[in-house]
Short mmCIF file of C-alpha atoms and ligand atoms in Angstrom, two decimals:
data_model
loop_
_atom_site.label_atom_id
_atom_site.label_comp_id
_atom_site.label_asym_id
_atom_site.label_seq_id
_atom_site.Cartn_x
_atom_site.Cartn_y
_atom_site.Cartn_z
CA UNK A 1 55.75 7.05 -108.50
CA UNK A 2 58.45 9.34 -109.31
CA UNK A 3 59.53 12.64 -110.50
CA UNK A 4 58.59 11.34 -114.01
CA UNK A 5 55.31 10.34 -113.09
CA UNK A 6 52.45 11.09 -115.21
CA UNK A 7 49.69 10.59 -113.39
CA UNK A 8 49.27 12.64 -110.37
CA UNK A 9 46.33 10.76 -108.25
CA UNK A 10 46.68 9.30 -105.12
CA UNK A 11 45.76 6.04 -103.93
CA UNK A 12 45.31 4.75 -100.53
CA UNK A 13 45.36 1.52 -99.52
CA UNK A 14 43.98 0.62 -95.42
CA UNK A 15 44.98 -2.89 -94.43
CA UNK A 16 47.98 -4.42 -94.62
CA UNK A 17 46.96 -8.13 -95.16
CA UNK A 18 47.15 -10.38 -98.56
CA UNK A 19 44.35 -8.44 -100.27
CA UNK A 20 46.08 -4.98 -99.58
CA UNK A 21 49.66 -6.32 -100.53
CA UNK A 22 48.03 -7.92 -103.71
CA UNK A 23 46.21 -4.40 -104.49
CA UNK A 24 49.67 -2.82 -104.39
CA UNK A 25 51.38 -5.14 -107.09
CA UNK A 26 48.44 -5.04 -109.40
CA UNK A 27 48.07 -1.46 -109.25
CA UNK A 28 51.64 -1.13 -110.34
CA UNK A 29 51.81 -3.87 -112.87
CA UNK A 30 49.03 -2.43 -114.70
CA UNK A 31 50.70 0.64 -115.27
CA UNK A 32 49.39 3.12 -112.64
CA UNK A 33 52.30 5.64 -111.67
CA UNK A 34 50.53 7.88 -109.55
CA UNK A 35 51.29 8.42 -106.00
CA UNK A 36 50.86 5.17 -103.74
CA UNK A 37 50.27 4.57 -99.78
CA UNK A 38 49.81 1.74 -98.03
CA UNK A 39 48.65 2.32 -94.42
CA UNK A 40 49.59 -1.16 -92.30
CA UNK A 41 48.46 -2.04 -88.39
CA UNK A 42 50.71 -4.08 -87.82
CA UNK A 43 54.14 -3.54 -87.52
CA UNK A 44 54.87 -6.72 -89.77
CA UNK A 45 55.18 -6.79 -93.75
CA UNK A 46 52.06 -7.74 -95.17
CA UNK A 47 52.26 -11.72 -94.66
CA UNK A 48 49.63 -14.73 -95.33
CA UNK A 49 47.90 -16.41 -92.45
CA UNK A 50 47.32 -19.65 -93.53
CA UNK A 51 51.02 -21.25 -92.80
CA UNK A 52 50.04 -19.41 -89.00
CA UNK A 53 47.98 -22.50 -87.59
CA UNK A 54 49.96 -24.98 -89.86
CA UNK A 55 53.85 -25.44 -91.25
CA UNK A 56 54.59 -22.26 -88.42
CA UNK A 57 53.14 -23.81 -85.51
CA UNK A 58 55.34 -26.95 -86.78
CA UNK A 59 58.52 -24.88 -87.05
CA UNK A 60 58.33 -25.99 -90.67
CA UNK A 61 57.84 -22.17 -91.50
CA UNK A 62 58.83 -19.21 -91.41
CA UNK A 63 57.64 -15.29 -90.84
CA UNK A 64 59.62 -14.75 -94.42
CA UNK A 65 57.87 -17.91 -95.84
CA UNK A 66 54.88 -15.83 -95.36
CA UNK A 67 55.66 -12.46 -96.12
CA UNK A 68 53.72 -11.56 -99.52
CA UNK A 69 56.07 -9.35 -101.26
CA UNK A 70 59.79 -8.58 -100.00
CA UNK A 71 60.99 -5.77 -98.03
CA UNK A 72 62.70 -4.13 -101.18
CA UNK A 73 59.36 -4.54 -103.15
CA UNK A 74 57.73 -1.36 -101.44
CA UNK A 75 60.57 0.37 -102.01
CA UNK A 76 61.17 -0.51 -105.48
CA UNK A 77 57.27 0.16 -106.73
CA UNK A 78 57.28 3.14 -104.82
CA UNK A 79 54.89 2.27 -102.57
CA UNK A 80 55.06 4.14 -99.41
CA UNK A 81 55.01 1.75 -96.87
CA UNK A 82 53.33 2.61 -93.35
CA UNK A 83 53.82 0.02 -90.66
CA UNK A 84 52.20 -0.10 -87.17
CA UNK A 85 50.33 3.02 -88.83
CA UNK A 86 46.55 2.26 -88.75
CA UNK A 87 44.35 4.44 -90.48
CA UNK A 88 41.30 6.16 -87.48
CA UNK A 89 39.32 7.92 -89.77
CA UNK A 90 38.09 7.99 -92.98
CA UNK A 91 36.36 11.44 -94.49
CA UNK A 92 34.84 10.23 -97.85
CA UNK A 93 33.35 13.26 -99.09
CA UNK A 94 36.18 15.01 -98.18
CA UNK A 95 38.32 12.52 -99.57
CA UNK A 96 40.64 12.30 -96.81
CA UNK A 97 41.60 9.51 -94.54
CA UNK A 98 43.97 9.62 -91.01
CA UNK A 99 46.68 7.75 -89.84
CA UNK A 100 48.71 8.84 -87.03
CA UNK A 101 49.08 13.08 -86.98
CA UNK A 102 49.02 12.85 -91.25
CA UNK A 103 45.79 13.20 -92.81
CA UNK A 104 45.75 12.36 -96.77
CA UNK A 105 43.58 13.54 -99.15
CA UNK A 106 42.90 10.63 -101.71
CA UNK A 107 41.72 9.97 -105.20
CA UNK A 108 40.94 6.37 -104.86
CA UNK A 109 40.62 4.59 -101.73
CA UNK A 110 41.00 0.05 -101.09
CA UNK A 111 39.84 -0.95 -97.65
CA UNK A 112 41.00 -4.20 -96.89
CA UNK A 113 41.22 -4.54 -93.21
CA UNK A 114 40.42 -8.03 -92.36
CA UNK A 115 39.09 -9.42 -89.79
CA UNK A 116 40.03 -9.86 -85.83
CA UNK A 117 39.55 -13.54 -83.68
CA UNK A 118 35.78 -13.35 -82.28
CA UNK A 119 36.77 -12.86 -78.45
CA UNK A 120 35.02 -15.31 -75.49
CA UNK A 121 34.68 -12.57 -72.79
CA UNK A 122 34.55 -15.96 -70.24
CA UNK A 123 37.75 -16.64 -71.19
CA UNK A 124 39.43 -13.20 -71.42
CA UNK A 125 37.98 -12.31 -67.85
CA UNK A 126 39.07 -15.78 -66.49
CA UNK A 127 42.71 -15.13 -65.40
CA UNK A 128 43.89 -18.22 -66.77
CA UNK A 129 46.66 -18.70 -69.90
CA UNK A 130 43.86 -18.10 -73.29
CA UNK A 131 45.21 -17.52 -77.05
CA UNK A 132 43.96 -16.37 -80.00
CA UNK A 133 45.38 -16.66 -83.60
CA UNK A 134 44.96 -14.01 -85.94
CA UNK A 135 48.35 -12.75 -85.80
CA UNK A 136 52.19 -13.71 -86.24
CA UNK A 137 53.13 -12.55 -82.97
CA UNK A 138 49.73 -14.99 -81.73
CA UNK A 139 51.11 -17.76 -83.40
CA UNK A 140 54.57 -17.33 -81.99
CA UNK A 141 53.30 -17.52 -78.69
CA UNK A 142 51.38 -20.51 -79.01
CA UNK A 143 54.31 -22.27 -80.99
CA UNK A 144 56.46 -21.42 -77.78
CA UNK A 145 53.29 -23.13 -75.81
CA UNK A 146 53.63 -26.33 -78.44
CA UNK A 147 57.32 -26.64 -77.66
CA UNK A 148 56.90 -26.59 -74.09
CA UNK A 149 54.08 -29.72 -74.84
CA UNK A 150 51.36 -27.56 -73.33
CA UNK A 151 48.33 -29.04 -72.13
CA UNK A 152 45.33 -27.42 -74.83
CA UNK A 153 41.59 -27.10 -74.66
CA UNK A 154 40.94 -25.82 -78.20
CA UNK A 155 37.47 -23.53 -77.80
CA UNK A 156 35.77 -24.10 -80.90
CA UNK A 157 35.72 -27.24 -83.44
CA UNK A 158 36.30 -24.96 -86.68
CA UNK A 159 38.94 -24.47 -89.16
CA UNK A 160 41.66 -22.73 -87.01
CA UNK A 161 40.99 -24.85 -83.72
CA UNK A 162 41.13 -28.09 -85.51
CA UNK A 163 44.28 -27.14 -87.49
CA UNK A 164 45.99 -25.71 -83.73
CA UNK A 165 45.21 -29.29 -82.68
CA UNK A 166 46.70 -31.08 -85.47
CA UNK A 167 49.73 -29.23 -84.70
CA UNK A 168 49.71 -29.43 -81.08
CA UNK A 169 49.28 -33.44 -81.83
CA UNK A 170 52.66 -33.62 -83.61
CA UNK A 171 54.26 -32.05 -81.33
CA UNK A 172 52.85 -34.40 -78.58
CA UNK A 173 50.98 -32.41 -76.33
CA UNK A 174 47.63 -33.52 -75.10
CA UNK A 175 44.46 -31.62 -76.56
CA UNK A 176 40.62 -31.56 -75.66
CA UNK A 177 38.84 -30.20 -78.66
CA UNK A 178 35.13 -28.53 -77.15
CA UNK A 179 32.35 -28.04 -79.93
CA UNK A 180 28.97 -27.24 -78.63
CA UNK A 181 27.26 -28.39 -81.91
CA UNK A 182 27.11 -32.39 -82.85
CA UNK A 183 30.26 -32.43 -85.07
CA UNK A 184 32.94 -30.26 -85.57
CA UNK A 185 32.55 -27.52 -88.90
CA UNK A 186 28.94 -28.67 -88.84
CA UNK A 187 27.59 -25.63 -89.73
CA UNK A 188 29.93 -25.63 -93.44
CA UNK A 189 30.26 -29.23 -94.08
CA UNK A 190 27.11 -31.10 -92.73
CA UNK A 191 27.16 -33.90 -90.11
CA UNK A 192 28.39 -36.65 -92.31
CA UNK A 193 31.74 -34.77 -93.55
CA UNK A 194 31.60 -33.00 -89.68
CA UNK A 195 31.87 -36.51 -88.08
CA UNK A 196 34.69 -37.28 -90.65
CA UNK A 197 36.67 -34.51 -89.79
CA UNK A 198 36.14 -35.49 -85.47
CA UNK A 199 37.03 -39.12 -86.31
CA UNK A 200 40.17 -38.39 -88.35
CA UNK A 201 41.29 -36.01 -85.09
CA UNK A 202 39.93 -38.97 -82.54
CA UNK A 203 42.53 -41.53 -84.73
CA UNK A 204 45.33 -38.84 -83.84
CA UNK A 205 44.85 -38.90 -80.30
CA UNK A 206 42.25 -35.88 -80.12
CA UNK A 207 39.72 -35.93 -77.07
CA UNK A 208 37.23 -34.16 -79.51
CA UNK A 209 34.12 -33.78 -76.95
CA UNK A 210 31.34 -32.51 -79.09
CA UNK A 211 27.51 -30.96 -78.09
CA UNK A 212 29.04 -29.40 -74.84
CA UNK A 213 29.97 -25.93 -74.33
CA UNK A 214 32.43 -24.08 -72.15
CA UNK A 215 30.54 -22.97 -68.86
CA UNK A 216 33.73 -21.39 -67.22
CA UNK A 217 37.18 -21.20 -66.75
CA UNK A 218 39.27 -20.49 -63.93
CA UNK A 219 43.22 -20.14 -62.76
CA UNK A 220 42.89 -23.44 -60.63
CA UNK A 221 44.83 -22.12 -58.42
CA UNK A 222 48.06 -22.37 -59.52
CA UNK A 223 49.72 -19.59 -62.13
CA UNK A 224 49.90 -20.70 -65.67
CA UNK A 225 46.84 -22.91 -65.18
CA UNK A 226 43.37 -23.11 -66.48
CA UNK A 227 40.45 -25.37 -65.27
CA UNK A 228 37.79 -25.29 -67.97
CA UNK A 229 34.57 -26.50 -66.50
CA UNK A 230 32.30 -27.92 -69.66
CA UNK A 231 28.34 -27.86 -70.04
CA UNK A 232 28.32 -31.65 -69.05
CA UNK A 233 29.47 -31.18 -65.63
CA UNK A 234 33.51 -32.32 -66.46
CA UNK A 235 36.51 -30.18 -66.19
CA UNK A 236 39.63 -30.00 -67.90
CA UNK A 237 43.17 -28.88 -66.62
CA UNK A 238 45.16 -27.06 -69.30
CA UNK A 239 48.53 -24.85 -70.00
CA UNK A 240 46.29 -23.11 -72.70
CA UNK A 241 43.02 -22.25 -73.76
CA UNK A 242 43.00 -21.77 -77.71
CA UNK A 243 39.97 -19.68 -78.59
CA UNK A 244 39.05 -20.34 -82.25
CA UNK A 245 35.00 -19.27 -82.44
CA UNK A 246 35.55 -17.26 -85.96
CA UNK A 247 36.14 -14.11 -86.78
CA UNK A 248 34.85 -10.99 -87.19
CA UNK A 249 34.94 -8.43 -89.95
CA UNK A 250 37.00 -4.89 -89.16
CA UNK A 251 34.62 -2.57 -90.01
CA UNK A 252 34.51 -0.26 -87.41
CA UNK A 253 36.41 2.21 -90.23
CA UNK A 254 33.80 1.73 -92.46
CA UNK A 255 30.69 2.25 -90.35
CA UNK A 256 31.90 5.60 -89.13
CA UNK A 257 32.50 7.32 -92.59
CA UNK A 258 29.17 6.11 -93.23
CA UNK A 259 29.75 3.31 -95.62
CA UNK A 260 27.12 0.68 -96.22
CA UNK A 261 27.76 -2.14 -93.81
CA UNK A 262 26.06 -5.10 -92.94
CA UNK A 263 28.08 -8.32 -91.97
CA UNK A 264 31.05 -6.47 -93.88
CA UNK A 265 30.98 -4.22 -95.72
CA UNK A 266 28.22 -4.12 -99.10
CA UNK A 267 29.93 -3.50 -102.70
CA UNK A 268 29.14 -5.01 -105.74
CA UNK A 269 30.57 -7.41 -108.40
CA UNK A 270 33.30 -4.86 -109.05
CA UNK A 271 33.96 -4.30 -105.14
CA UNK A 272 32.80 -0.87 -105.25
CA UNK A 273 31.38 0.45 -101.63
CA UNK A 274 28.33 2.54 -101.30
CA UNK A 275 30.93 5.33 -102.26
CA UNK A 276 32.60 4.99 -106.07
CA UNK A 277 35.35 6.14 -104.63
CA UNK A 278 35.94 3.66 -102.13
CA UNK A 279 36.59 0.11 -102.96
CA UNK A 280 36.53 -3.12 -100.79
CA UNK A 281 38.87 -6.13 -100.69
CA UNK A 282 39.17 -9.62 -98.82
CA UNK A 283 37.36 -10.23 -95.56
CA UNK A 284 35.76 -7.28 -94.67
CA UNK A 285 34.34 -7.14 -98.17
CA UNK A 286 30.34 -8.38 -98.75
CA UNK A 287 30.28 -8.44 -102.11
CA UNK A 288 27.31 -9.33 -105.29
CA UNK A 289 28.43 -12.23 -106.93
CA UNK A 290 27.18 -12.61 -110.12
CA UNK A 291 27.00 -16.50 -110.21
CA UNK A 292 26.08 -16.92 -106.67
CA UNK A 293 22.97 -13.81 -107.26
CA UNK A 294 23.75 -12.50 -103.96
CA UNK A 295 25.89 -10.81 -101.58
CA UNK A 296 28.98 -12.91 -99.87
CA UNK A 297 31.43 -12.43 -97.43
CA UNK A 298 34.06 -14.85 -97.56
CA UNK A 299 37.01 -15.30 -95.07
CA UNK A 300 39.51 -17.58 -97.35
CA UNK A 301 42.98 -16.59 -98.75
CA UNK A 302 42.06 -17.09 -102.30
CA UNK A 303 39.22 -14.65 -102.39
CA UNK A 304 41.87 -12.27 -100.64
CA UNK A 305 44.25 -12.56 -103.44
CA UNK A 306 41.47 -12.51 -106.21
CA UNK A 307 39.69 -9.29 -104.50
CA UNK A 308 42.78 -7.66 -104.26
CA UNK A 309 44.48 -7.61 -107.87
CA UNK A 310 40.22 -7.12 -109.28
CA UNK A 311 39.75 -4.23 -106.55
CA UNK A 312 43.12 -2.77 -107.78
CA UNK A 313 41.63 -3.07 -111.93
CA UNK A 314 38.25 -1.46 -110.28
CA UNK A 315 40.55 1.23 -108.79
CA UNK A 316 41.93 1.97 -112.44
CA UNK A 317 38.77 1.62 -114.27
CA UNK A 318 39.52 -1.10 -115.54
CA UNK A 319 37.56 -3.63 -113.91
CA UNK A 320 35.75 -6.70 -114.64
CA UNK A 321 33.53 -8.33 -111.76
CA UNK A 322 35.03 -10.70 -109.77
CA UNK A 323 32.80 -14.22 -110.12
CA UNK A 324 35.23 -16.56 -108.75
CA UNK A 325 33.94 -19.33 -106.81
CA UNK A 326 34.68 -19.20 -103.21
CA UNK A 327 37.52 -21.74 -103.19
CA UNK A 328 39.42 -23.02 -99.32
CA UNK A 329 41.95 -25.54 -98.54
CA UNK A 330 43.08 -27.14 -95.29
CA UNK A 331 45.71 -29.00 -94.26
CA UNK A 332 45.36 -31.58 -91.11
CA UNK A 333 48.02 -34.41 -90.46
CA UNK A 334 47.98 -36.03 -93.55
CA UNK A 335 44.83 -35.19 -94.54
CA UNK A 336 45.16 -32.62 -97.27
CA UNK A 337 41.48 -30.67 -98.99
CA UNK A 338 40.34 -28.12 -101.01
CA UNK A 339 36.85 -27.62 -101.21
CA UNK A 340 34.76 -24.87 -104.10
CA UNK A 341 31.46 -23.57 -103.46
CA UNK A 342 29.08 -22.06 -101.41
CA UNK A 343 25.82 -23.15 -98.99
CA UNK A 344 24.16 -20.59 -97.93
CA UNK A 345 21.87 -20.47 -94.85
CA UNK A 346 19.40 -22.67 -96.80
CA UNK A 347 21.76 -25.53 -96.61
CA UNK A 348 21.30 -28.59 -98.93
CA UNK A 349 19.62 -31.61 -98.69
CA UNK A 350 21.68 -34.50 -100.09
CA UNK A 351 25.48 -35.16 -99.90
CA UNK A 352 26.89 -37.61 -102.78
CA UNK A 353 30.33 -39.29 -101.52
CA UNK A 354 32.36 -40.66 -103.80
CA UNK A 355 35.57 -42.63 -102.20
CA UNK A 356 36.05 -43.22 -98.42
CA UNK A 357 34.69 -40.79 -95.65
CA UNK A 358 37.86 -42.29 -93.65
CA UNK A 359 40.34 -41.52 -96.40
CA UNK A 360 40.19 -40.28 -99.99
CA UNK A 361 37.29 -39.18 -101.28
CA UNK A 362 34.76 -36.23 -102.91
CA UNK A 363 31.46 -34.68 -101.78
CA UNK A 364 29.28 -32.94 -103.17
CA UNK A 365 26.78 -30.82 -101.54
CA UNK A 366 23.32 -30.49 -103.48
CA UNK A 367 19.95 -28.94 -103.06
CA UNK A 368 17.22 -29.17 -105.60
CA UNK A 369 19.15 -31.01 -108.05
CA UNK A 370 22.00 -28.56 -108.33
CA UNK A 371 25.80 -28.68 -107.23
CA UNK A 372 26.56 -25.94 -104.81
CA UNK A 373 29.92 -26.90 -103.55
CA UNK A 374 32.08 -29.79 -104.10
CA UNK A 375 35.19 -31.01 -102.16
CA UNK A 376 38.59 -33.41 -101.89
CA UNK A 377 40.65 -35.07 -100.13
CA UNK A 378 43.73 -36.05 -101.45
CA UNK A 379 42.91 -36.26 -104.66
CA UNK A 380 45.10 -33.07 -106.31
CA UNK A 381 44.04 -33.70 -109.79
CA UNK A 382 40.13 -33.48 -109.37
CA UNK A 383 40.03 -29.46 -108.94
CA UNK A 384 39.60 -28.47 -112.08
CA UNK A 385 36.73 -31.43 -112.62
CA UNK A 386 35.09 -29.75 -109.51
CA UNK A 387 34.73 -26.66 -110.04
CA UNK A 388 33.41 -27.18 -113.35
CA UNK A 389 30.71 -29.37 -111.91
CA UNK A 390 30.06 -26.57 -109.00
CA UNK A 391 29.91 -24.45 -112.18
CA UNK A 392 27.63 -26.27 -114.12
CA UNK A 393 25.38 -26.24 -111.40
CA UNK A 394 22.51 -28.63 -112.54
CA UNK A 395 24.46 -31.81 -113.80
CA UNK A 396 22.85 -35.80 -114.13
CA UNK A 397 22.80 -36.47 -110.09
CA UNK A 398 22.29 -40.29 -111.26
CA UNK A 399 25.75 -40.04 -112.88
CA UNK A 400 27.00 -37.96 -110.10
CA UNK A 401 25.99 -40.21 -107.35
CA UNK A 402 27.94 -43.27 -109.63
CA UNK A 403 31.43 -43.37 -108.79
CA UNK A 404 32.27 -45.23 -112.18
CA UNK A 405 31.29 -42.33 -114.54
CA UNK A 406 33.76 -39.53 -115.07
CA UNK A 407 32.91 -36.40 -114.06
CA UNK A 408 33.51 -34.94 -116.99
CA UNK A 409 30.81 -36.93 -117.95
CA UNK A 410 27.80 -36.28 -115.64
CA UNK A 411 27.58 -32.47 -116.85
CA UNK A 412 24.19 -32.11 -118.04
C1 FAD B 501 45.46 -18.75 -88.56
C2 FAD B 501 44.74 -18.61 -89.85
C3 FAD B 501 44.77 -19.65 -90.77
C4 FAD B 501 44.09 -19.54 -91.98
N1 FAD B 501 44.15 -20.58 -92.85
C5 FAD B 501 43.49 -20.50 -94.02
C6 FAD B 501 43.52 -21.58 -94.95
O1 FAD B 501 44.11 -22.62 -94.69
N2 FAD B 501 42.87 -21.43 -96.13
C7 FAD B 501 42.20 -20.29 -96.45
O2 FAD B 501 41.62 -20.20 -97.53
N3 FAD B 501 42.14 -19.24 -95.59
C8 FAD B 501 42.76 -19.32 -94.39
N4 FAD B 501 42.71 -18.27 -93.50
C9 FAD B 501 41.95 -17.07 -93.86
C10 FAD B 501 42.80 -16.06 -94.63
O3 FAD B 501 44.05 -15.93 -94.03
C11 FAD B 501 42.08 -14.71 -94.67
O4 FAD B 501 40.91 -14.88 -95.43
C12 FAD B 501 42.96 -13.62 -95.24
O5 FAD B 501 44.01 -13.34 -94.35
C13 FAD B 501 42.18 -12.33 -95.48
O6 FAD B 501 43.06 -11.36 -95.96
P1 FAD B 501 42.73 -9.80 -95.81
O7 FAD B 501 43.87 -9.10 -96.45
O8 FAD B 501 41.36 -9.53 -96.24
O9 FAD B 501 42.72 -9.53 -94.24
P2 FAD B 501 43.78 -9.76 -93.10
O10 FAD B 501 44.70 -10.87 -93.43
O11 FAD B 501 43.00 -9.84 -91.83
O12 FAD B 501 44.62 -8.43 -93.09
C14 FAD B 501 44.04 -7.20 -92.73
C15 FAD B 501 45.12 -6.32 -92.16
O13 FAD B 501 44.57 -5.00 -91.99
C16 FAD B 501 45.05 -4.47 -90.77
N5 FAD B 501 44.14 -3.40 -90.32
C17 FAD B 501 42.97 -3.52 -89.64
N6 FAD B 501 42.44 -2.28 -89.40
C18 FAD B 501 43.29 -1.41 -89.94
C19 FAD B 501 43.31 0.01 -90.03
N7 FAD B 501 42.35 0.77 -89.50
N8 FAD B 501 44.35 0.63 -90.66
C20 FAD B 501 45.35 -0.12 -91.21
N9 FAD B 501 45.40 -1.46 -91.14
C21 FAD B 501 44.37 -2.10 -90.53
C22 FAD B 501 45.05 -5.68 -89.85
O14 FAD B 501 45.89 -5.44 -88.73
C23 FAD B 501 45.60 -6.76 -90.79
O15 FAD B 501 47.00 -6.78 -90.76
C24 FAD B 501 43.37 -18.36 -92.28
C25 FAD B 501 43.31 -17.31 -91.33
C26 FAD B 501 43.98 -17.44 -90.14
C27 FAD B 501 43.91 -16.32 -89.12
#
């Protein structure tokens, strides 16, 4: 870290996201003094998406709201900061990894690279005004479209597209959400809480237009224009077409030094890759976890903050493995959630509600008697109380599915 440094490894951190910041501070607040770099895409300091499709897009926040760590932290924890500086290859036998015309030989190694917006090659060939939002400089361009009271067609009923048309709705503009499944976050939430979720946006003045697809899109003629033509024969004029169809893990890194990949890339509970010296963080990372019993990838800010600081410990040797339960939040006009868990591909086969689907309530999502993942609305003080049920696993479903016992109570 200095001239007075002890240790004289190098670590290298590739990303430049939550998980990569987070590896940084760890790493130094656990002692290590040894040479640090921290190779960064984008030209930004490392900064959290979440406020990107929420308080931003309502000029409630700011770029420096979101920044992670300050400008003088880098410089202060000696951690050489690269910006706009992505790493293009990665030698792991040779220990070495690119960026720009500097090639770095490495003890250690984080990847943390994130992920990028899935692209709709209809739309990007189309002509006509599209967005994504991945990035600060995306979400600055469709805050400038919000201002103006754009016209939207939000692609995609998921997270990001519904939380773009919250926004879009306080700022007044008009906004057709297209989902090509039955409900909107179907696939995560079922059709009961789905439906919720499409009603809530309907109440707000959302044209949410579900089990039709986008079948083109064209300029209409006139510049700044799109005419989206939808699977049911309708079309829809709009100032903007917001693409929001998931993401995609950045592993193109990865799969050329020859690191295990598959949907991400594989490490286990301590977030080491198919090479020991090469650990994984955040999106890109599909990692063993031990309470789950198999291999996750998981896309939320929590699990890049977790991953980060354990992927940093791993990087020291001192490392426990991470078994934190996948944990998300959303916020959507005044509906506020946060929802613990995971259902896999198997899916579950009963829902217990407790409260109002319209307004406050909690859900539980079970298959074959146990609790995978459990979920609120507006109700801050039941967290704890859910993830120890999600924990439990196998509580009293009679108890569960009555709304007058505790939930402290219905663990088995
Ligand atoms: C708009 C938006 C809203 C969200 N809202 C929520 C929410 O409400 N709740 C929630 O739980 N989660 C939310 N998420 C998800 C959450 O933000 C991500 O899970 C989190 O950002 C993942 O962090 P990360 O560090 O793994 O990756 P990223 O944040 O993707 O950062 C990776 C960084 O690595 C850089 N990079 C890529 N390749 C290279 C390379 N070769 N060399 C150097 N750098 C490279 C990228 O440019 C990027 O800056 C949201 C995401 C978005 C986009």
């Amino acid at each position: 870290m200095s001239t007075s440094s002890t240790d004289h490894r190098t670590f290298v951190i590739v990303g430049g996201g939550l998980a990569a910041a987070t590896a940084a501070a760890t790493l130094r607040e656990e002692g290590f003094d040894g040479r640090l770099v921290l190779l960064a895409a984008e030209r930004h300091l490392p900064y959290e998406r979440p406020p990107l499709s929420k308080g931003y897009l309502a000029g409630e926040a700011t770029l420096a709201d979101a920044t992670v760590h300050p400008a003088d932290f880098y410089e202060t924890h000696g951690v050489e900061l690269r910006l706009g500086t992505p790493a293009t290859a990665l030698d792991v036998d040779a220990h070495t990894v690119t960026a720009g015309d500097e090639t770095i030989t490495y003890d250690r190694l984080l990847l943390a690279t994130g992920s990028s917006a899935r692209r709709l090659p209809l739309a990007d060939d189309s002509g006509a005004p599209v967005a994504y939002l991945r990035t600060i400089d995306d979400a600055e361009r469709i805050a400038a479209a919000l201002r103006e009271r754009a016209r939207l067609v939000v692609v995609g009923g998921g997270w990001i597209g519904l939380e773009v048309a919250a926004a879009a709705r306080a700022a007044g503009c008009d906004v057709v959400v297209v989902e090509p499944l039955e409900e909107p976050l179907l696939r995560v939430l079922g059709p009961q809480v789905g439906h919720a979720f499409a009603q809530l946006h309907r109440r707000h003045g959302v044209d949410v237009r579900t089990g039709t697809s986008v079948e083109d899109i064209t300029t209409a003629g006139a510049p700044g224009v799109a005419l989206v033509r939808l699977g049911d024969g309708t079309t829809v004029e709009a100032d903007l077409v917001l693409v929001g169809i998931g993401a995609v893990p950045s592993t193109t890194l990865a799969e050329k030094a020859g690191l295990k990949v598959d949907d991400g890339v594989m490490v286990d509970e301590h977030l080491r890759s198919s090479h020991p010296d090469v650990v994984v963080a955040g999106d890109i990372a599909r990692a063993h976890h031990p309470l789950l019993g198999q291999h996750v990838r998981v896309e939320h800010w929590d699990t890049a903050l977790g991953q980060g600081a354990a992927a940093a410990r791993t990087m020291l040797g001192t490392g426990e493995p991470y078994e934190r339960l996948p944990y998300f939040f959303t916020d959507q006009y005044e509906l506020g959630m946060e929802y613990v868990g995971y259902v896999d591909r198997d899916g579950f086969d009963e829902l217990v509600v407790r409260g109002d689907l319209d307004g406050v309530y909690l859900a539980f999502w079970v298959r074959q008697g146990r609790v995978l993942a459990a979920m609120h609305t507006g109700d801050w003080d039941a967290m704890d109380d859910l993830r120890a049920v999600v924990r439990a696993g196998a509580v009293d479903l009679d108890r569960l599915r009555d709304p007058q016992v505790p939930l402290g109570d219905v663990l088995g």
